[in-house]
């Protein structure tokens, strides 16, 4: 109890908590984009349930990993060496997760640009993914992002209560943002392509990190923000054109 009171009255602890909450929310964006795109392939009545299940299991997984922080930290220890490069369990998990993300995003892009009738596309999107398959894929990526998230948390603070509050806060934000983000992505086909491009970039970043090449996250998120702003301007321009065309039709 004294330990918790000491933390509650420590300005350094509050600064660490605020910084870690922001970091965890930012890291959660990657996971949320993947969950939104994946669940949008399910029948509409199953989507909210799948999102809640996916994000809920992400919370359980992260809290479970936090209870084994000492073991998680050991994942960064080298396991074997190849061509002069040492690989840890964390590296291998990041490489596997990155490859999966690149494969999944590339497959989704292929389906998006494949020349099919709307009826065939609708049929394919409803039969190629079941609820259990969606949850299994979400869980796989949850594991990759959770380990990355926990190792980031351990690197920023040694206080377990701060880590738990930050992780829970980030997952609550994900839970609140999941449905609006998924609806926005589903209603705007060009945003889907942009989001898939983000997933490929995130996947390549995970692979690079796994091979020991540090990629500053700030650069990745700056590129994502810039691309999103450009897409926002494109959407505004398209709306303006549609309004103008509608006005011209009304005048005639």
Short mmCIF file of C-alpha atoms in Angstrom, two decimals:
data_model
loop_
_atom_site.label_atom_id
_atom_site.label_comp_id
_atom_site.label_asym_id
_atom_site.label_seq_id
_atom_site.Cartn_x
_atom_site.Cartn_y
_atom_site.Cartn_z
CA UNK A 1 0.00 0.00 0.00
CA UNK A 2 2.85 2.37 0.87
CA UNK A 3 4.40 1.56 -2.50
CA UNK A 4 1.21 2.58 -4.32
CA UNK A 5 0.88 5.79 -2.28
CA UNK A 6 4.48 6.63 -3.05
CA UNK A 7 3.81 6.14 -6.78
CA UNK A 8 0.61 8.22 -6.62
CA UNK A 9 2.49 11.18 -5.12
CA UNK A 10 5.52 10.95 -7.41
CA UNK A 11 5.58 13.47 -10.31
CA UNK A 12 8.07 11.23 -12.15
CA UNK A 13 5.61 8.32 -11.96
CA UNK A 14 2.79 10.48 -13.40
CA UNK A 15 5.04 11.67 -16.25
CA UNK A 16 6.07 8.05 -16.96
CA UNK A 17 2.40 7.01 -16.94
CA UNK A 18 1.31 9.77 -19.35
CA UNK A 19 4.19 9.02 -21.73
CA UNK A 20 3.55 5.29 -21.63
CA UNK A 21 -0.22 5.69 -22.20
CA UNK A 22 0.48 7.76 -25.34
CA UNK A 23 3.05 5.20 -26.53
CA UNK A 24 0.68 2.27 -25.93
CA UNK A 25 -2.21 4.02 -27.73
CA UNK A 26 0.04 4.77 -30.73
CA UNK A 27 1.31 1.17 -30.81
CA UNK A 28 -2.32 0.00 -30.58
CA UNK A 29 -3.25 1.85 -33.80
CA UNK A 30 -1.44 -0.81 -35.88
CA UNK A 31 -3.40 -3.56 -34.18
CA UNK A 32 -6.68 -1.66 -34.55
CA UNK A 33 -6.25 -1.09 -38.31
CA UNK A 34 -5.65 -4.82 -38.80
CA UNK A 35 -8.69 -5.76 -36.67
CA UNK A 36 -10.90 -3.25 -38.55
CA UNK A 37 -9.93 -4.55 -42.01
CA UNK A 38 -10.21 -8.20 -40.99
CA UNK A 39 -13.59 -7.95 -39.22
CA UNK A 40 -15.07 -5.96 -42.15
CA UNK A 41 -14.83 -9.20 -44.17
CA UNK A 42 -17.28 -10.91 -41.81
CA UNK A 43 -21.08 -10.75 -42.15
CA UNK A 44 -22.24 -7.40 -40.77
CA UNK A 45 -24.02 -8.80 -37.68
CA UNK A 46 -20.82 -10.58 -36.55
CA UNK A 47 -18.43 -7.63 -36.91
CA UNK A 48 -18.96 -5.80 -33.56
CA UNK A 49 -18.75 -9.09 -31.64
CA UNK A 50 -15.53 -10.08 -33.43
CA UNK A 51 -13.97 -6.67 -32.70
CA UNK A 52 -14.89 -6.82 -29.01
CA UNK A 53 -13.59 -10.40 -28.75
CA UNK A 54 -10.35 -9.54 -30.56
CA UNK A 55 -9.63 -6.44 -28.48
CA UNK A 56 -10.77 -8.14 -25.23
CA UNK A 57 -8.38 -11.01 -25.86
CA UNK A 58 -5.62 -8.48 -26.62
CA UNK A 59 -6.19 -7.04 -23.12
CA UNK A 60 -6.14 -10.48 -21.48
CA UNK A 61 -2.99 -11.40 -23.41
CA UNK A 62 -1.18 -8.18 -22.46
CA UNK A 63 -2.12 -8.46 -18.78
CA UNK A 64 -1.04 -12.10 -18.84
CA UNK A 65 2.29 -11.13 -20.40
CA UNK A 66 2.74 -8.38 -17.79
CA UNK A 67 2.46 -11.01 -15.06
CA UNK A 68 5.50 -12.71 -16.60
CA UNK A 69 7.57 -9.56 -17.20
CA UNK A 70 10.77 -11.23 -16.01
CA UNK A 71 10.33 -13.94 -18.66
CA UNK A 72 9.30 -11.48 -21.39
CA UNK A 73 12.51 -9.47 -20.85
CA UNK A 74 14.50 -12.68 -21.40
CA UNK A 75 12.99 -12.95 -24.89
CA UNK A 76 15.51 -10.33 -25.99
CA UNK A 77 18.45 -12.62 -25.14
CA UNK A 78 20.17 -14.13 -28.24
CA UNK A 79 19.11 -17.72 -29.02
CA UNK A 80 21.26 -18.44 -32.09
CA UNK A 81 23.51 -16.66 -34.57
CA UNK A 82 23.39 -16.70 -38.38
CA UNK A 83 25.73 -14.87 -40.78
CA UNK A 84 27.12 -12.86 -37.85
CA UNK A 85 23.62 -11.73 -36.78
CA UNK A 86 22.26 -12.85 -33.39
CA UNK A 87 18.54 -13.66 -33.18
CA UNK A 88 16.39 -13.70 -30.03
CA UNK A 89 12.87 -15.08 -29.54
CA UNK A 90 11.58 -11.52 -29.81
CA UNK A 91 13.34 -11.10 -33.18
CA UNK A 92 11.83 -14.33 -34.51
CA UNK A 93 8.33 -13.38 -33.31
CA UNK A 94 8.64 -9.94 -34.95
CA UNK A 95 9.87 -11.46 -38.25
CA UNK A 96 7.04 -14.04 -38.27
CA UNK A 97 4.44 -11.36 -37.43
CA UNK A 98 5.85 -9.00 -40.06
CA UNK A 99 5.79 -11.69 -42.75
CA UNK A 100 2.19 -12.55 -41.82
CA UNK A 101 1.15 -8.87 -42.01
CA UNK A 102 2.82 -8.39 -45.41
CA UNK A 103 1.22 -11.60 -46.75
CA UNK A 104 -2.22 -10.71 -45.38
CA UNK A 105 -2.17 -7.11 -46.64
CA UNK A 106 -0.85 -8.18 -50.08
CA UNK A 107 -3.59 -10.82 -50.33
CA UNK A 108 -6.26 -8.25 -49.42
CA UNK A 109 -4.89 -5.79 -52.01
CA UNK A 110 -5.00 -8.56 -54.63
CA UNK A 111 -8.66 -9.27 -53.76
CA UNK A 112 -9.44 -5.53 -53.97
CA UNK A 113 -7.95 -5.04 -57.44
CA UNK A 114 -9.02 -8.41 -58.84
CA UNK A 115 -11.49 -7.97 -61.70
CA UNK A 116 -14.69 -9.59 -60.46
CA UNK A 117 -18.34 -8.64 -60.52
CA UNK A 118 -19.73 -7.00 -57.39
CA UNK A 119 -21.81 -10.14 -56.72
CA UNK A 120 -18.72 -12.38 -56.84
CA UNK A 121 -16.79 -9.99 -54.56
CA UNK A 122 -19.64 -9.92 -52.02
CA UNK A 123 -19.93 -13.71 -52.08
CA UNK A 124 -16.15 -14.15 -51.70
CA UNK A 125 -15.94 -11.72 -48.78
CA UNK A 126 -18.65 -13.58 -46.84
CA UNK A 127 -17.47 -17.15 -47.40
CA UNK A 128 -13.69 -16.83 -47.28
CA UNK A 129 -13.55 -15.79 -43.61
CA UNK A 130 -15.36 -17.32 -40.66
CA UNK A 131 -15.60 -15.88 -37.16
CA UNK A 132 -13.15 -18.47 -35.79
CA UNK A 133 -10.64 -17.76 -38.59
CA UNK A 134 -10.88 -14.00 -37.97
CA UNK A 135 -10.37 -14.44 -34.20
CA UNK A 136 -7.41 -16.80 -34.79
CA UNK A 137 -5.70 -14.25 -37.08
CA UNK A 138 -6.44 -11.39 -34.67
CA UNK A 139 -4.98 -13.44 -31.80
CA UNK A 140 -1.80 -14.15 -33.78
CA UNK A 141 -1.22 -10.44 -34.43
CA UNK A 142 -2.30 -9.58 -30.86
CA UNK A 143 0.57 -11.76 -29.63
CA UNK A 144 3.14 -9.98 -31.84
CA UNK A 145 1.92 -6.47 -30.97
CA UNK A 146 1.48 -7.39 -27.28
CA UNK A 147 5.08 -8.59 -26.91
CA UNK A 148 6.33 -5.43 -28.67
CA UNK A 149 4.07 -3.33 -26.43
CA UNK A 150 5.19 -4.99 -23.17
CA UNK A 151 8.90 -4.79 -24.03
CA UNK A 152 8.39 -1.08 -24.83
CA UNK A 153 6.65 -0.62 -21.45
CA UNK A 154 9.45 -2.43 -19.59
CA UNK A 155 12.01 -0.19 -21.31
CA UNK A 156 10.20 2.96 -20.14
CA UNK A 157 9.39 2.15 -16.50
CA UNK A 158 10.12 -0.49 -13.87
CA UNK A 159 6.79 -0.01 -12.03
CA UNK A 160 4.26 -2.76 -12.79
CA UNK A 161 1.15 -0.72 -11.73
CA UNK A 162 2.10 2.01 -14.25
CA UNK A 163 2.48 -0.62 -17.00
CA UNK A 164 -0.92 -2.16 -16.15
CA UNK A 165 -2.74 1.23 -16.14
CA UNK A 166 -1.11 2.23 -19.45
CA UNK A 167 -1.98 -1.08 -21.16
CA UNK A 168 -5.59 -1.05 -19.90
CA UNK A 169 -5.99 2.62 -20.97
CA UNK A 170 -4.70 1.84 -24.48
CA UNK A 171 -7.04 -1.15 -24.87
CA UNK A 172 -10.03 0.94 -23.65
CA UNK A 173 -9.20 3.55 -26.34
CA UNK A 174 -9.02 0.72 -28.92
CA UNK A 175 -12.40 -0.59 -27.75
CA UNK A 176 -14.03 2.84 -28.09
CA UNK A 177 -12.43 3.61 -31.48
CA UNK A 178 -12.92 0.15 -33.05
CA UNK A 179 -16.47 0.47 -34.42
CA UNK A 180 -16.16 4.07 -35.77
CA UNK A 181 -12.80 3.28 -37.41
CA UNK A 182 -14.08 0.05 -38.97
CA UNK A 183 -17.20 1.83 -40.29
CA UNK A 184 -15.09 4.66 -41.72
CA UNK A 185 -12.76 2.18 -43.45
CA UNK A 186 -15.70 0.16 -44.79
CA UNK A 187 -17.50 3.27 -46.13
CA UNK A 188 -14.42 4.58 -47.94
CA UNK A 189 -12.84 2.05 -50.35
CA UNK A 190 -9.78 4.25 -51.01
CA UNK A 191 -9.09 4.32 -47.27
CA UNK A 192 -9.05 0.51 -47.27
CA UNK A 193 -6.21 0.54 -49.81
CA UNK A 194 -4.36 3.18 -47.76
CA UNK A 195 -4.81 1.13 -44.57
CA UNK A 196 -3.51 -2.00 -46.34
CA UNK A 197 -0.50 0.02 -47.46
CA UNK A 198 0.04 0.98 -43.80
CA UNK A 199 -0.07 -2.69 -42.81
CA UNK A 200 2.59 -3.57 -45.42
CA UNK A 201 4.79 -0.75 -44.09
CA UNK A 202 4.25 -1.90 -40.49
CA UNK A 203 5.00 -5.50 -41.51
CA UNK A 204 8.26 -4.47 -43.21
CA UNK A 205 9.17 -2.45 -40.10
CA UNK A 206 8.62 -5.51 -37.88
CA UNK A 207 10.78 -7.64 -40.20
CA UNK A 208 13.54 -4.99 -40.21
CA UNK A 209 13.40 -4.80 -36.38
CA UNK A 210 13.63 -8.59 -36.23
CA UNK A 211 16.82 -8.48 -38.33
CA UNK A 212 18.33 -5.88 -35.99
CA UNK A 213 17.75 -2.76 -38.12
CA UNK A 214 16.19 -0.18 -35.80
CA UNK A 215 13.49 1.82 -37.58
CA UNK A 216 12.43 4.90 -35.56
CA UNK A 217 8.66 4.59 -35.03
CA UNK A 218 8.33 8.36 -35.40
CA UNK A 219 9.25 8.15 -39.10
CA UNK A 220 6.68 5.40 -39.70
CA UNK A 221 3.85 7.26 -37.97
CA UNK A 222 4.83 10.55 -39.61
CA UNK A 223 4.54 8.87 -43.05
CA UNK A 224 1.18 7.36 -42.06
CA UNK A 225 -0.11 10.72 -40.81
CA UNK A 226 1.04 12.51 -43.98
CA UNK A 227 -0.62 9.87 -46.20
CA UNK A 228 -3.83 10.08 -44.16
CA UNK A 229 -3.90 13.89 -44.49
CA UNK A 230 -3.44 13.65 -48.29
CA UNK A 231 -6.24 11.07 -48.47
CA UNK A 232 -8.40 13.41 -46.37
CA UNK A 233 -7.84 16.21 -48.90
CA UNK A 234 -8.70 13.80 -51.75
CA UNK A 235 -11.94 12.85 -49.99
CA UNK A 236 -12.85 16.54 -49.53
CA UNK A 237 -12.12 17.18 -53.23
CA UNK A 238 -14.32 14.24 -54.28
CA UNK A 239 -17.17 15.46 -52.07
CA UNK A 240 -16.88 18.97 -53.55
CA UNK A 241 -17.06 17.53 -57.10
CA UNK A 242 -20.11 15.45 -56.21
CA UNK A 243 -21.85 18.50 -54.69
CA UNK A 244 -21.05 20.58 -57.76
CA UNK A 245 -22.36 17.85 -60.09
CA UNK A 246 -25.53 17.53 -58.00
CA UNK A 247 -26.07 21.32 -58.12
CA UNK A 248 -25.65 21.34 -61.92
CA UNK A 249 -28.20 18.53 -62.28
CA UNK A 250 -30.67 20.43 -60.05
CA UNK A 251 -30.23 23.62 -62.05
CA UNK A 252 -30.99 21.80 -65.31
#
